[in-house]
Structures are given as structure tokens and as C-alpha cells.
Amino acid sequence: MEKGELDGKLAEEIRARVLGEGFMKIVQTLRRNGKTFRISMRPVQIGGETRFQAEMVDDGQVRVKNFDANGAAEGLDEILAQRGPRDLHLMTAKGDLHVRVTRKGRVTATRSAEMDRVVTVQPHDRVKKTPLTSFDSAALLRVIGLTDGEGRVRASMRGKYDQVNEFLKVVEDVLKEEKPDGTFTVVDCGCGKAYLTLALYFFLTRTLGFAAVKVVGVDRRQDVVDAAAKMAQQLDCGDGAAFVKSDLGDFDLKSVGAARADMVISLHACDTATDEALAKGVEWKARFIVSAPCCQHELQKSIGPASSEAFAGVLRHGILRERLCDILTDSFRAMILRILGFKTQVVEFVSPDATARNILLRAEYGVKPGQGGTVSEYLNLRDYWKVAPWLETRLADMLKPYLERYQ
């Protein structure tokens, strides 16, 4: 028997448990070349028949495959034949089995006390309730490229799929009491490939039941605008979706026949493009602004180790200075919106595992602008760091009456 190989008796026990009654799941994690390979297998119901589903995760890439009993037996043999340091966890109705193989090839096996668990085989097509599963989104997801031809979310697009879902959850919460009589207009600032733009159109019309919706995607790249317009045509959006090539600062709502913007959104518009989206939302008197900022570099040009003796130890390190400037930038943005009459919250909209850029600003117009407490907080923070936030400069005329009163 080779070093690290399971002895025949242990391997046969695993086969009997997996292919016999009461099998729940087997997971093996293998470490090789500094990376982790994980394979799991469980029983599923497909078309009323019990089959086996294997999921393989190799350096972040996910593959899923379904087998009959014979295929499962072959797949199990491949699992048992793997070499190198690894951990195996087998769960059955009668109990668990843990096997560990060390770097030196030592094999240890531990068994739980006998159990009497009820095994429920989950259907393969079980669906977790999310905004993108709240309506028939198959065609949408296929056209925008989040799923493959068989309707499965592409492994490379899982992060984007999760971001869109979480963004839509925030929109749903923001609009929970909104029932517009006329057309509800949304402007997506820096729409890119329009994943969110088109998903939001269908979510508003199919799930939230808005009678008339117009989504407008604005981007400076002609190729992405053309691609988005083509997808909207494929999805038969008609006049409900429009895409415009323009710098955001130059974009005029009248160019798409819109009298106003009810909601302004942006998902990871880079650096000051987020500020421009916020500024447009303010100038258009949008009722709602929902923005997830991306990279932020403007303050880093002004803040360095000499900016604050108290923070010198933080500012000396590039990564810490970058994160501090991110926090300050979003703090300034939230306070400026509040000064101008928007009730504003800063929230985490998606898991940090999906993206490090997981901060989201949600704002709704409707509070008294220029309240002294908020203005004082803003000026104290701004003047401590001796900076001029880009958004303040952009909205200088609107902010001037409120800031001068307290300076």
C-alpha cells in the first residue's frame, strides 16, 4: 500500500456508506501546490428520481455534474484514489466518518456515535428566494450572460449575480411604500454592461408591479452602450429601456424624453464618477439615490503622513491610508446628501467575499436641508483634514448658503 493510501477495509466502508441507505453527503478537501481542491457529492431528486450531484471547486472555479448510481460509484473511486494531504467528511443517517491524511501520509479515521437522523433528499431545482428568482428571469439572465445555456449561473459571474441580487433587495426596501401613478424613471449612471439596468427594469415591472417603468443607462463607451441596447431589444423592452453614450456630466434627461429622474443608481462607478452620479441625483431632484461606490483616489492626493500628527502612524502605510480615505470619502458624501435634504444611510449591501467594494449609500429626499448639527459635523471633519471633497466642489452653489452660515 502506498503512503497516504486508504487501506482496503476503510475504502470499502466508505463505499458501502455512500452507495447504501441513509447517505447524506461526502466532502473531501485536498491541498496541493499551495491551493485547495474541494469535491463534494450528495443525493438529489431530478425528475422524481434519486441521482447524485457532485460539486468541484478548484482554485475558485466551480463545476457541477449529476450522475446516476453507476456514475456516482466511479466518481467515488476517483475521490478515494486521490493522493496527498486531505480531509474527508462523510455524513449518513447512522453517523459521521472523518478521515485525515497528513503530509507524511499518516491516515487517521474517527467515527461519531451512532445516530438516527432522517435523510431528506432535496430536489435539484430547489430555488432560494431572491429578487432574481421572484419572476421568470431565465431569458434575462441568459441574454445578459449571467447564466449558461442550461440556466446555471456561470462560475465566473457568481459575484456579479450576487451583487445584482443584493442591490435589488435594497431597491425593494427603498421602494416598499412607493406606488407611482405615472412612469417611474431610473437613471443608471455608468451602466457598463447593463446587468443591473436590465435586471432592475424587469424586477420593477414583474415583481414590484410598477405599471410603467423607464430605465436609462448612461455610459461613455459606445461599444457597451450598443451591446446593452441590443440586449434590451432581444428582451423586448421597447421604450422601457434606453442607453445613451455620454459623459455623465454632460447628460441631459431631455435627450431621452424624460421630465425627471425618480431614482438615480450607480454600481461601482469609479472614483469621482460616483460623486457625479450623486450630484446628478441632487440636481435632478430625484426622490431616491442608491449608489455603491468603487475605487476612490481623490482624497489620497491631499492626505498624507504630514496631514495629521495623530494619524501619522496610519497614513504612513499605503493600504491603511487608502482605506481611511475610502471611509472619509463616503462619510463626506453621506453628510453632503444629508445637508441637501436627503435622509441617508451607509450600509453593507453584499458580503465582503463577493467584493471588497461592498459599501452602499441609500438616500431619500424629504428632510429639512441645512440642519445645523449635520453642517457642523461636516465642517469639523473637513477642516480637521484640511481637504476640499470633490462632491462639495461639484455642488458648491447648492451647498454655499448652508456652509457659509456656520463658517
mmCIF file of C-alpha atoms in Angstrom:
data_model
loop_
_atom_site.group_PDB
_atom_site.id
_atom_site.type_symbol
_atom_site.label_atom_id
_atom_site.label_comp_id
_atom_site.label_asym_id
_atom_site.label_seq_id
_atom_site.Cartn_x
_atom_site.Cartn_y
_atom_site.Cartn_z
ATOM 1 C CA MET A 1 0.000 0.000 0.000
ATOM 2 C CA GLU A 2 1.364 3.438 -0.987
ATOM 3 C CA LYS A 3 1.983 6.169 1.578
ATOM 4 C CA GLY A 4 -1.212 8.119 2.179
ATOM 5 C CA GLU A 5 -3.424 5.493 0.526
ATOM 6 C CA LEU A 6 -6.552 4.353 2.356
ATOM 7 C CA ASP A 7 -6.458 0.685 3.333
ATOM 8 C CA GLY A 8 -8.916 -1.604 1.614
ATOM 9 C CA LYS A 9 -11.172 -2.052 4.634
ATOM 10 C CA LEU A 10 -11.614 1.710 5.191
ATOM 11 C CA ALA A 11 -12.208 2.364 1.481
ATOM 12 C CA GLU A 12 -14.831 -0.361 1.347
ATOM 13 C CA GLU A 13 -16.576 1.086 4.421
ATOM 14 C CA ILE A 14 -16.793 4.464 2.684
ATOM 15 C CA ARG A 15 -18.196 2.882 -0.499
ATOM 16 C CA ALA A 16 -20.828 0.985 1.475
ATOM 17 C CA ARG A 17 -21.901 4.108 3.337
ATOM 18 C CA VAL A 18 -22.099 6.290 0.215
ATOM 19 C CA LEU A 19 -23.853 3.792 -2.045
ATOM 20 C CA GLY A 20 -26.089 2.313 0.660
ATOM 21 C CA GLU A 21 -29.124 3.543 2.579
ATOM 22 C CA GLY A 22 -29.019 6.797 4.515
ATOM 23 C CA PHE A 23 -26.237 8.557 2.577
ATOM 24 C CA MET A 24 -26.317 12.348 3.092
ATOM 25 C CA LYS A 25 -23.076 13.906 1.843
ATOM 26 C CA ILE A 26 -19.369 13.323 1.348
ATOM 27 C CA VAL A 27 -16.815 16.140 1.186
ATOM 28 C CA GLN A 28 -13.085 15.814 0.542
ATOM 29 C CA THR A 29 -10.657 18.730 0.672
ATOM 30 C CA LEU A 30 -7.231 18.218 -0.880
ATOM 31 C CA ARG A 31 -4.297 20.619 -0.542
ATOM 32 C CA ARG A 32 -1.811 20.704 -3.399
ATOM 33 C CA ASN A 33 0.745 23.259 -4.608
ATOM 34 C CA GLY A 34 -0.484 25.796 -2.090
ATOM 35 C CA LYS A 35 -4.054 25.591 -3.422
ATOM 36 C CA THR A 36 -7.206 23.828 -2.290
ATOM 37 C CA PHE A 37 -9.287 21.398 -4.331
ATOM 38 C CA ARG A 38 -12.666 20.523 -2.847
ATOM 39 C CA ILE A 39 -15.118 17.942 -4.112
ATOM 40 C CA SER A 40 -18.463 17.057 -2.587
ATOM 41 C CA MET A 41 -21.268 14.686 -3.552
ATOM 42 C CA ARG A 42 -24.835 14.400 -2.303
ATOM 43 C CA PRO A 43 -28.097 12.760 -3.376
ATOM 44 C CA VAL A 44 -30.645 14.945 -5.232
ATOM 45 C CA GLN A 45 -34.065 14.483 -6.773
ATOM 46 C CA ILE A 46 -34.200 15.091 -10.533
ATOM 47 C CA GLY A 47 -37.403 14.326 -12.375
ATOM 48 C CA GLY A 48 -38.635 12.245 -9.470
ATOM 49 C CA GLU A 49 -35.527 10.051 -9.482
ATOM 50 C CA THR A 50 -32.701 9.986 -6.958
ATOM 51 C CA ARG A 51 -29.388 10.888 -8.526
ATOM 52 C CA PHE A 52 -26.064 12.169 -7.247
ATOM 53 C CA GLN A 53 -24.737 15.704 -7.642
ATOM 54 C CA ALA A 54 -21.013 16.412 -7.444
ATOM 55 C CA GLU A 55 -19.575 19.898 -6.977
ATOM 56 C CA MET A 56 -15.892 20.541 -7.626
ATOM 57 C CA VAL A 57 -14.166 23.764 -6.533
ATOM 58 C CA ASP A 58 -10.648 24.141 -7.912
ATOM 59 C CA ASP A 59 -8.847 27.453 -7.250
ATOM 60 C CA GLY A 60 -12.153 29.313 -7.123
ATOM 61 C CA GLN A 61 -13.600 27.712 -10.258
ATOM 62 C CA VAL A 62 -16.809 25.762 -9.663
ATOM 63 C CA ARG A 63 -18.135 22.831 -11.693
ATOM 64 C CA VAL A 64 -21.304 20.873 -11.022
ATOM 65 C CA LYS A 65 -22.222 17.496 -12.519
ATOM 66 C CA ASN A 66 -25.045 14.993 -11.957
ATOM 67 C CA PHE A 67 -24.624 11.197 -12.009
ATOM 68 C CA ASP A 68 -26.664 8.036 -11.850
ATOM 69 C CA ALA A 69 -25.661 5.347 -9.342
ATOM 70 C CA ASN A 70 -23.003 3.864 -11.637
ATOM 71 C CA GLY A 71 -21.506 7.284 -12.326
ATOM 72 C CA ALA A 72 -21.528 8.047 -8.620
ATOM 73 C CA ALA A 73 -19.627 4.835 -7.889
ATOM 74 C CA GLU A 74 -16.989 5.771 -10.462
ATOM 75 C CA GLY A 75 -16.765 9.296 -9.076
ATOM 76 C CA LEU A 76 -16.370 7.930 -5.572
ATOM 77 C CA ASP A 77 -13.496 5.731 -6.704
ATOM 78 C CA GLU A 78 -11.783 8.847 -8.078
ATOM 79 C CA ILE A 79 -12.248 10.590 -4.735
ATOM 80 C CA LEU A 80 -10.767 7.654 -2.859
ATOM 81 C CA ALA A 81 -7.863 7.399 -5.303
ATOM 82 C CA GLN A 82 -6.667 10.952 -4.681
ATOM 83 C CA ARG A 83 -3.295 11.342 -3.013
ATOM 84 C CA GLY A 84 -1.701 13.957 -0.794
ATOM 85 C CA PRO A 85 -2.728 15.585 2.493
ATOM 86 C CA ARG A 86 -6.503 15.701 2.651
ATOM 87 C CA ASP A 87 -9.593 15.633 4.837
ATOM 88 C CA LEU A 88 -12.704 13.583 4.148
ATOM 89 C CA HIS A 89 -16.028 14.002 5.920
ATOM 90 C CA LEU A 90 -18.833 11.511 5.272
ATOM 91 C CA MET A 91 -22.336 12.045 6.676
ATOM 92 C CA THR A 92 -25.015 9.371 6.830
ATOM 93 C CA ALA A 93 -28.215 8.858 8.769
ATOM 94 C CA LYS A 94 -26.407 6.477 11.145
ATOM 95 C CA GLY A 95 -23.432 8.729 11.855
ATOM 96 C CA ASP A 96 -20.370 10.563 10.553
ATOM 97 C CA LEU A 97 -16.938 9.400 9.488
ATOM 98 C CA HIS A 98 -13.878 11.682 9.455
ATOM 99 C CA VAL A 99 -10.668 10.677 7.683
ATOM 100 C CA ARG A 100 -7.484 12.728 7.731
ATOM 101 C CA VAL A 101 -4.299 12.099 5.759
ATOM 102 C CA THR A 102 -1.270 14.098 6.939
ATOM 103 C CA ARG A 103 1.622 15.395 4.852
ATOM 104 C CA LYS A 104 3.672 12.406 5.979
ATOM 105 C CA GLY A 105 0.985 10.016 4.748
ATOM 106 C CA ARG A 106 -0.430 9.041 8.127
ATOM 107 C CA VAL A 107 -4.121 8.078 7.917
ATOM 108 C CA THR A 108 -6.481 8.527 10.862
ATOM 109 C CA ALA A 109 -10.203 7.738 10.932
ATOM 110 C CA THR A 110 -12.735 8.733 13.606
ATOM 111 C CA ARG A 111 -16.385 7.785 13.799
ATOM 112 C CA SER A 112 -19.199 9.555 15.585
ATOM 113 C CA ALA A 113 -21.564 7.840 17.983
ATOM 114 C CA GLU A 114 -24.431 6.055 16.264
ATOM 115 C CA MET A 115 -27.214 8.406 15.209
ATOM 116 C CA ASP A 116 -30.736 8.114 13.894
ATOM 117 C CA ARG A 117 -31.112 11.045 11.533
ATOM 118 C CA VAL A 118 -33.862 11.450 8.949
ATOM 119 C CA VAL A 119 -32.491 11.838 5.431
ATOM 120 C CA THR A 120 -34.378 14.235 3.175
ATOM 121 C CA VAL A 121 -33.207 14.260 -0.433
ATOM 122 C CA GLN A 122 -33.515 17.828 -1.693
ATOM 123 C CA PRO A 123 -34.819 18.461 -5.206
ATOM 124 C CA HIS A 124 -32.143 19.531 -7.655
ATOM 125 C CA ASP A 125 -34.201 22.504 -8.787
ATOM 126 C CA ARG A 126 -34.864 23.934 -5.336
ATOM 127 C CA VAL A 127 -34.664 27.709 -5.579
ATOM 128 C CA LYS A 128 -33.507 30.124 -2.943
ATOM 129 C CA LYS A 129 -35.863 33.095 -2.863
ATOM 130 C CA THR A 130 -34.046 36.132 -4.197
ATOM 131 C CA PRO A 131 -35.078 39.111 -6.358
ATOM 132 C CA LEU A 132 -33.819 37.359 -9.486
ATOM 133 C CA THR A 133 -35.914 34.282 -8.713
ATOM 134 C CA SER A 134 -39.046 36.262 -7.830
ATOM 135 C CA PHE A 135 -40.027 36.346 -11.520
ATOM 136 C CA ASP A 136 -39.282 34.268 -14.608
ATOM 137 C CA SER A 137 -35.768 35.596 -15.170
ATOM 138 C CA ALA A 138 -34.408 32.760 -17.321
ATOM 139 C CA ALA A 139 -34.339 34.747 -20.566
ATOM 140 C CA LEU A 140 -32.972 37.871 -18.879
ATOM 141 C CA LEU A 141 -30.112 36.036 -17.167
ATOM 142 C CA ARG A 142 -29.215 34.154 -20.323
ATOM 143 C CA VAL A 143 -29.193 37.260 -22.534
ATOM 144 C CA ILE A 144 -27.103 39.389 -20.154
ATOM 145 C CA GLY A 145 -24.678 36.493 -19.722
ATOM 146 C CA LEU A 146 -25.056 35.622 -16.045
ATOM 147 C CA THR A 147 -26.196 32.068 -16.822
ATOM 148 C CA ASP A 148 -25.172 29.485 -19.413
ATOM 149 C CA GLY A 149 -27.373 27.799 -21.980
ATOM 150 C CA GLU A 150 -28.729 25.384 -19.367
ATOM 151 C CA GLY A 151 -29.771 28.152 -16.975
ATOM 152 C CA ARG A 152 -26.936 27.699 -14.486
ATOM 153 C CA VAL A 153 -25.163 30.734 -13.063
ATOM 154 C CA ARG A 154 -21.705 30.885 -14.600
ATOM 155 C CA ALA A 155 -18.982 30.382 -12.015
ATOM 156 C CA SER A 156 -17.158 33.464 -13.285
ATOM 157 C CA MET A 157 -20.339 35.535 -12.903
ATOM 158 C CA ARG A 158 -21.391 34.359 -9.441
ATOM 159 C CA GLY A 159 -20.051 37.509 -7.785
ATOM 160 C CA LYS A 160 -21.910 39.769 -10.203
ATOM 161 C CA TYR A 161 -25.091 37.702 -9.817
ATOM 162 C CA ASP A 162 -24.916 38.119 -6.037
ATOM 163 C CA GLN A 163 -24.214 41.863 -6.307
ATOM 164 C CA VAL A 164 -27.235 42.432 -8.552
ATOM 165 C CA ASN A 165 -29.452 40.400 -6.227
ATOM 166 C CA GLU A 166 -28.349 42.326 -3.150
ATOM 167 C CA PHE A 167 -28.670 45.675 -4.903
ATOM 168 C CA LEU A 168 -32.235 44.782 -5.915
ATOM 169 C CA LYS A 169 -33.022 43.882 -2.302
ATOM 170 C CA VAL A 170 -32.003 47.383 -1.261
ATOM 171 C CA VAL A 171 -34.120 48.901 -4.037
ATOM 172 C CA GLU A 172 -37.101 46.821 -2.929
ATOM 173 C CA ASP A 173 -36.708 48.049 0.647
ATOM 174 C CA VAL A 174 -36.342 51.661 -0.507
ATOM 175 C CA LEU A 175 -39.480 51.435 -2.662
ATOM 176 C CA LYS A 176 -41.624 49.348 -0.306
ATOM 177 C CA GLU A 177 -44.248 52.085 0.042
ATOM 178 C CA GLU A 178 -43.848 53.626 -3.414
ATOM 179 C CA LYS A 179 -46.741 53.169 -5.850
ATOM 180 C CA PRO A 180 -46.213 55.669 -8.680
ATOM 181 C CA ASP A 181 -49.137 56.728 -10.848
ATOM 182 C CA GLY A 182 -47.125 57.634 -13.918
ATOM 183 C CA THR A 183 -43.856 56.404 -15.406
ATOM 184 C CA PHE A 184 -41.142 55.620 -12.861
ATOM 185 C CA THR A 185 -37.805 56.724 -14.338
ATOM 186 C CA VAL A 186 -34.476 55.309 -13.208
ATOM 187 C CA VAL A 187 -31.076 56.529 -14.431
ATOM 188 C CA ASP A 188 -28.155 54.125 -14.112
ATOM 189 C CA CYS A 189 -25.002 56.264 -14.059
ATOM 190 C CA GLY A 190 -22.101 54.370 -15.593
ATOM 191 C CA CYS A 191 -24.253 51.402 -16.566
ATOM 192 C CA GLY A 192 -21.416 49.352 -18.093
ATOM 193 C CA LYS A 193 -22.710 46.045 -19.432
ATOM 194 C CA ALA A 194 -26.210 46.806 -18.051
ATOM 195 C CA TYR A 195 -26.543 43.735 -15.811
ATOM 196 C CA LEU A 196 -28.196 45.856 -13.140
ATOM 197 C CA THR A 197 -30.045 48.204 -15.508
ATOM 198 C CA LEU A 198 -31.993 45.457 -17.243
ATOM 199 C CA ALA A 199 -32.456 43.358 -14.108
ATOM 200 C CA LEU A 200 -33.954 46.381 -12.361
ATOM 201 C CA TYR A 201 -36.365 47.017 -15.248
ATOM 202 C CA PHE A 202 -37.802 43.503 -15.014
ATOM 203 C CA PHE A 203 -37.774 43.471 -11.210
ATOM 204 C CA LEU A 204 -39.774 46.715 -11.048
ATOM 205 C CA THR A 205 -42.300 45.621 -13.653
ATOM 206 C CA ARG A 206 -42.625 41.893 -12.912
ATOM 207 C CA THR A 207 -42.114 41.667 -9.140
ATOM 208 C CA LEU A 208 -42.913 45.096 -7.701
ATOM 209 C CA GLY A 209 -45.759 45.609 -10.162
ATOM 210 C CA PHE A 210 -44.910 49.117 -11.369
ATOM 211 C CA ALA A 211 -47.252 49.877 -14.252
ATOM 212 C CA ALA A 212 -44.795 51.943 -16.299
ATOM 213 C CA VAL A 213 -41.011 51.991 -15.954
ATOM 214 C CA LYS A 214 -38.250 53.615 -17.951
ATOM 215 C CA VAL A 215 -34.637 52.740 -17.207
ATOM 216 C CA VAL A 216 -31.891 54.815 -18.764
ATOM 217 C CA GLY A 217 -28.311 53.582 -18.867
ATOM 218 C CA VAL A 218 -25.584 56.179 -19.375
ATOM 219 C CA ASP A 219 -22.014 55.219 -20.224
ATOM 220 C CA ARG A 220 -19.135 56.885 -22.037
ATOM 221 C CA ARG A 221 -18.234 53.774 -24.096
ATOM 222 C CA GLN A 222 -20.056 53.309 -27.373
ATOM 223 C CA ASP A 223 -19.424 49.557 -27.527
ATOM 224 C CA VAL A 224 -21.089 48.820 -24.180
ATOM 225 C CA VAL A 225 -23.996 51.133 -24.975
ATOM 226 C CA ASP A 226 -24.563 49.344 -28.296
ATOM 227 C CA ALA A 227 -24.352 45.927 -26.611
ATOM 228 C CA ALA A 228 -26.814 46.974 -23.886
ATOM 229 C CA ALA A 229 -29.273 48.353 -26.440
ATOM 230 C CA LYS A 230 -29.083 45.093 -28.372
ATOM 231 C CA MET A 231 -29.838 43.075 -25.227
ATOM 232 C CA ALA A 232 -32.798 45.322 -24.422
ATOM 233 C CA GLN A 233 -34.113 44.695 -27.934
ATOM 234 C CA GLN A 234 -33.662 40.934 -27.541
ATOM 235 C CA LEU A 235 -35.651 41.105 -24.303
ATOM 236 C CA ASP A 236 -38.416 43.149 -25.953
ATOM 237 C CA CYS A 237 -38.123 46.065 -23.530
ATOM 238 C CA GLY A 238 -39.450 48.523 -26.120
ATOM 239 C CA ASP A 239 -39.423 52.113 -24.843
ATOM 240 C CA GLY A 240 -38.874 50.852 -21.304
ATOM 241 C CA ALA A 241 -35.080 50.827 -21.653
ATOM 242 C CA ALA A 242 -32.775 53.345 -23.301
ATOM 243 C CA PHE A 243 -28.989 53.543 -23.429
ATOM 244 C CA VAL A 244 -27.001 56.696 -24.137
ATOM 245 C CA LYS A 245 -23.319 57.295 -24.876
ATOM 246 C CA SER A 246 -22.365 60.348 -22.877
ATOM 247 C CA ASP A 247 -20.104 61.668 -20.167
ATOM 248 C CA LEU A 248 -22.334 61.730 -17.122
ATOM 249 C CA GLY A 249 -21.662 65.413 -16.515
ATOM 250 C CA ASP A 250 -22.990 66.269 -19.983
ATOM 251 C CA PHE A 251 -26.032 64.001 -19.923
ATOM 252 C CA ASP A 252 -29.436 65.683 -20.168
ATOM 253 C CA LEU A 253 -32.624 63.851 -19.247
ATOM 254 C CA LYS A 254 -34.458 65.603 -22.064
ATOM 255 C CA SER A 255 -32.355 63.673 -24.574
ATOM 256 C CA VAL A 256 -34.346 60.536 -23.708
ATOM 257 C CA GLY A 257 -37.659 62.294 -23.329
ATOM 258 C CA ALA A 258 -37.690 62.144 -19.530
ATOM 259 C CA ALA A 259 -39.038 65.019 -17.488
ATOM 260 C CA ARG A 260 -37.440 63.851 -14.254
ATOM 261 C CA ALA A 261 -35.478 61.050 -12.598
ATOM 262 C CA ASP A 262 -37.334 59.316 -9.784
ATOM 263 C CA MET A 263 -34.317 57.192 -8.856
ATOM 264 C CA VAL A 264 -30.610 57.509 -9.609
ATOM 265 C CA ILE A 265 -28.418 54.431 -9.195
ATOM 266 C CA SER A 266 -24.768 53.592 -9.697
ATOM 267 C CA LEU A 267 -22.953 50.337 -9.123
ATOM 268 C CA HIS A 268 -19.198 50.706 -8.752
ATOM 269 C CA ALA A 269 -18.750 53.873 -10.794
ATOM 270 C CA CYS A 270 -15.044 54.623 -10.387
ATOM 271 C CA ASP A 271 -13.662 57.425 -8.235
ATOM 272 C CA THR A 272 -15.366 60.811 -8.863
ATOM 273 C CA ALA A 273 -17.879 59.196 -11.250
ATOM 274 C CA THR A 274 -19.752 58.176 -8.092
ATOM 275 C CA ASP A 275 -19.729 61.825 -6.960
ATOM 276 C CA GLU A 276 -21.052 62.900 -10.366
ATOM 277 C CA ALA A 277 -23.871 60.357 -10.071
ATOM 278 C CA LEU A 278 -24.755 61.700 -6.611
ATOM 279 C CA ALA A 279 -24.589 65.279 -7.894
ATOM 280 C CA LYS A 280 -26.900 64.473 -10.788
ATOM 281 C CA GLY A 281 -29.359 62.863 -8.413
ATOM 282 C CA VAL A 282 -29.387 66.027 -6.307
ATOM 283 C CA GLU A 283 -29.686 68.381 -9.294
ATOM 284 C CA TRP A 284 -32.460 66.317 -10.872
ATOM 285 C CA LYS A 285 -34.293 66.359 -7.529
ATOM 286 C CA ALA A 286 -34.501 62.564 -7.607
ATOM 287 C CA ARG A 287 -36.620 61.082 -4.853
ATOM 288 C CA PHE A 288 -34.181 58.200 -4.333
ATOM 289 C CA ILE A 289 -30.427 57.729 -4.780
ATOM 290 C CA VAL A 290 -28.822 54.296 -4.397
ATOM 291 C CA SER A 291 -25.081 54.127 -5.040
ATOM 292 C CA ALA A 292 -22.348 51.563 -4.390
ATOM 293 C CA PRO A 293 -19.017 53.432 -4.716
ATOM 294 C CA CYS A 294 -15.942 51.881 -6.302
ATOM 295 C CA CYS A 295 -12.285 52.910 -6.143
ATOM 296 C CA GLN A 296 -11.709 56.327 -4.547
ATOM 297 C CA HIS A 297 -8.479 58.204 -5.132
ATOM 298 C CA GLU A 298 -9.325 61.911 -4.882
ATOM 299 C CA LEU A 299 -8.621 62.368 -1.159
ATOM 300 C CA GLN A 300 -5.425 60.356 -1.351
ATOM 301 C CA LYS A 301 -3.918 63.227 -3.336
ATOM 302 C CA SER A 302 -4.471 65.559 -0.374
ATOM 303 C CA ILE A 303 -3.974 63.342 2.664
ATOM 304 C CA GLY A 304 -0.534 62.037 3.602
ATOM 305 C CA PRO A 305 1.609 61.373 6.704
ATOM 306 C CA ALA A 306 2.005 65.125 7.266
ATOM 307 C CA SER A 307 -1.759 65.725 7.284
ATOM 308 C CA SER A 308 -2.277 64.699 10.893
ATOM 309 C CA GLU A 309 0.196 64.082 13.666
ATOM 310 C CA ALA A 310 -2.350 61.883 15.448
ATOM 311 C CA PHE A 311 -2.842 59.697 12.357
ATOM 312 C CA ALA A 312 0.759 59.705 11.104
ATOM 313 C CA GLY A 313 1.248 56.053 12.019
ATOM 314 C CA VAL A 314 -1.794 55.110 9.920
ATOM 315 C CA LEU A 315 -1.103 57.387 6.960
ATOM 316 C CA ARG A 316 2.464 56.134 6.599
ATOM 317 C CA HIS A 317 1.166 52.828 5.196
ATOM 318 C CA GLY A 318 -0.344 52.981 1.722
ATOM 319 C CA ILE A 319 -3.055 50.370 2.209
ATOM 320 C CA LEU A 320 -4.191 51.891 5.515
ATOM 321 C CA ARG A 321 -4.195 55.399 4.032
ATOM 322 C CA GLU A 322 -6.278 54.100 1.117
ATOM 323 C CA ARG A 323 -8.874 52.521 3.406
ATOM 324 C CA LEU A 324 -9.051 55.572 5.641
ATOM 325 C CA CYS A 325 -9.581 57.799 2.593
ATOM 326 C CA ASP A 326 -12.337 55.449 1.392
ATOM 327 C CA ILE A 327 -14.117 55.840 4.727
ATOM 328 C CA LEU A 328 -13.669 59.611 4.758
ATOM 329 C CA THR A 329 -14.887 59.964 1.167
ATOM 330 C CA ASP A 330 -18.093 58.049 1.823
ATOM 331 C CA SER A 331 -18.593 59.931 5.093
ATOM 332 C CA PHE A 332 -18.325 63.273 3.285
ATOM 333 C CA ARG A 333 -20.739 62.049 0.606
ATOM 334 C CA ALA A 334 -23.328 60.944 3.155
ATOM 335 C CA MET A 335 -23.114 64.205 5.088
ATOM 336 C CA ILE A 336 -23.380 66.356 1.946
ATOM 337 C CA LEU A 337 -26.506 64.486 0.878
ATOM 338 C CA ARG A 338 -27.922 64.985 4.365
ATOM 339 C CA ILE A 339 -27.160 68.717 4.280
ATOM 340 C CA LEU A 340 -29.044 68.965 0.974
ATOM 341 C CA GLY A 341 -32.192 67.311 2.311
ATOM 342 C CA PHE A 342 -31.660 63.573 1.832
ATOM 343 C CA LYS A 343 -32.175 61.064 4.614
ATOM 344 C CA THR A 344 -29.030 58.990 4.073
ATOM 345 C CA GLN A 345 -27.791 55.617 5.287
ATOM 346 C CA VAL A 346 -24.444 53.930 4.714
ATOM 347 C CA VAL A 347 -24.894 50.145 4.665
ATOM 348 C CA GLU A 348 -23.093 46.961 3.666
ATOM 349 C CA PHE A 349 -25.014 45.611 0.698
ATOM 350 C CA VAL A 350 -23.142 42.410 -0.132
ATOM 351 C CA SER A 351 -20.743 40.035 1.596
ATOM 352 C CA PRO A 352 -17.063 41.068 1.539
ATOM 353 C CA ASP A 353 -16.443 37.643 -0.051
ATOM 354 C CA ALA A 354 -18.289 38.843 -3.171
ATOM 355 C CA THR A 355 -16.470 42.171 -3.452
ATOM 356 C CA ALA A 356 -14.343 44.379 -1.218
ATOM 357 C CA ARG A 357 -16.380 47.328 -2.560
ATOM 358 C CA ASN A 358 -19.422 46.437 -0.503
ATOM 359 C CA ILE A 359 -20.448 49.820 0.907
ATOM 360 C CA LEU A 360 -23.707 51.329 -0.344
ATOM 361 C CA LEU A 361 -25.260 54.777 0.080
ATOM 362 C CA ARG A 362 -29.057 54.860 0.109
ATOM 363 C CA ALA A 363 -30.736 58.237 0.227
ATOM 364 C CA GLU A 364 -34.307 59.503 0.079
ATOM 365 C CA TYR A 365 -35.226 63.151 -0.312
ATOM 366 C CA GLY A 366 -37.526 64.522 2.325
ATOM 367 C CA VAL A 367 -35.769 66.014 5.366
ATOM 368 C CA LYS A 368 -35.114 69.672 6.130
ATOM 369 C CA PRO A 369 -31.886 70.753 4.392
ATOM 370 C CA GLY A 370 -29.099 72.648 6.125
ATOM 371 C CA GLN A 371 -29.669 71.426 9.681
ATOM 372 C CA GLY A 372 -27.000 72.860 11.952
ATOM 373 C CA GLY A 373 -25.848 69.616 13.546
ATOM 374 C CA THR A 374 -25.097 67.933 10.225
ATOM 375 C CA VAL A 375 -23.393 71.044 8.801
ATOM 376 C CA SER A 376 -21.197 71.375 11.900
ATOM 377 C CA GLU A 377 -20.200 67.704 11.764
ATOM 378 C CA TYR A 378 -19.280 68.068 8.109
ATOM 379 C CA LEU A 379 -17.230 71.221 8.578
ATOM 380 C CA ASN A 380 -15.432 69.821 11.627
ATOM 381 C CA LEU A 381 -14.377 66.688 9.721
ATOM 382 C CA ARG A 382 -13.478 68.551 6.535
ATOM 383 C CA ASP A 383 -11.456 71.208 8.305
ATOM 384 C CA TYR A 384 -9.642 68.704 10.518
ATOM 385 C CA TRP A 385 -8.256 67.029 7.416
ATOM 386 C CA LYS A 386 -7.865 70.344 5.529
ATOM 387 C CA VAL A 387 -9.403 68.928 2.348
ATOM 388 C CA ALA A 388 -11.962 70.012 -0.254
ATOM 389 C CA PRO A 389 -14.147 66.967 -1.072
ATOM 390 C CA TRP A 390 -14.839 66.687 -4.792
ATOM 391 C CA LEU A 391 -18.598 66.478 -4.239
ATOM 392 C CA GLU A 392 -18.576 69.749 -2.283
ATOM 393 C CA THR A 393 -16.781 71.457 -5.163
ATOM 394 C CA ARG A 394 -19.232 69.939 -7.652
ATOM 395 C CA LEU A 395 -22.277 71.114 -5.671
ATOM 396 C CA ALA A 396 -20.717 74.344 -4.411
ATOM 397 C CA ASP A 397 -23.612 76.589 -5.450
ATOM 398 C CA MET A 398 -26.207 74.424 -3.695
ATOM 399 C CA LEU A 399 -24.106 73.987 -0.542
ATOM 400 C CA LYS A 400 -22.888 77.570 -0.223
ATOM 401 C CA PRO A 401 -25.901 79.018 1.665
ATOM 402 C CA TYR A 402 -25.747 76.276 4.296
ATOM 403 C CA LEU A 403 -21.983 76.156 4.779
ATOM 404 C CA GLU A 404 -21.463 79.935 4.959
ATOM 405 C CA ARG A 405 -23.977 80.182 7.786
ATOM 406 C CA TYR A 406 -21.730 78.124 10.099
ATOM 407 C CA GLN A 407 -18.246 79.091 8.921
#
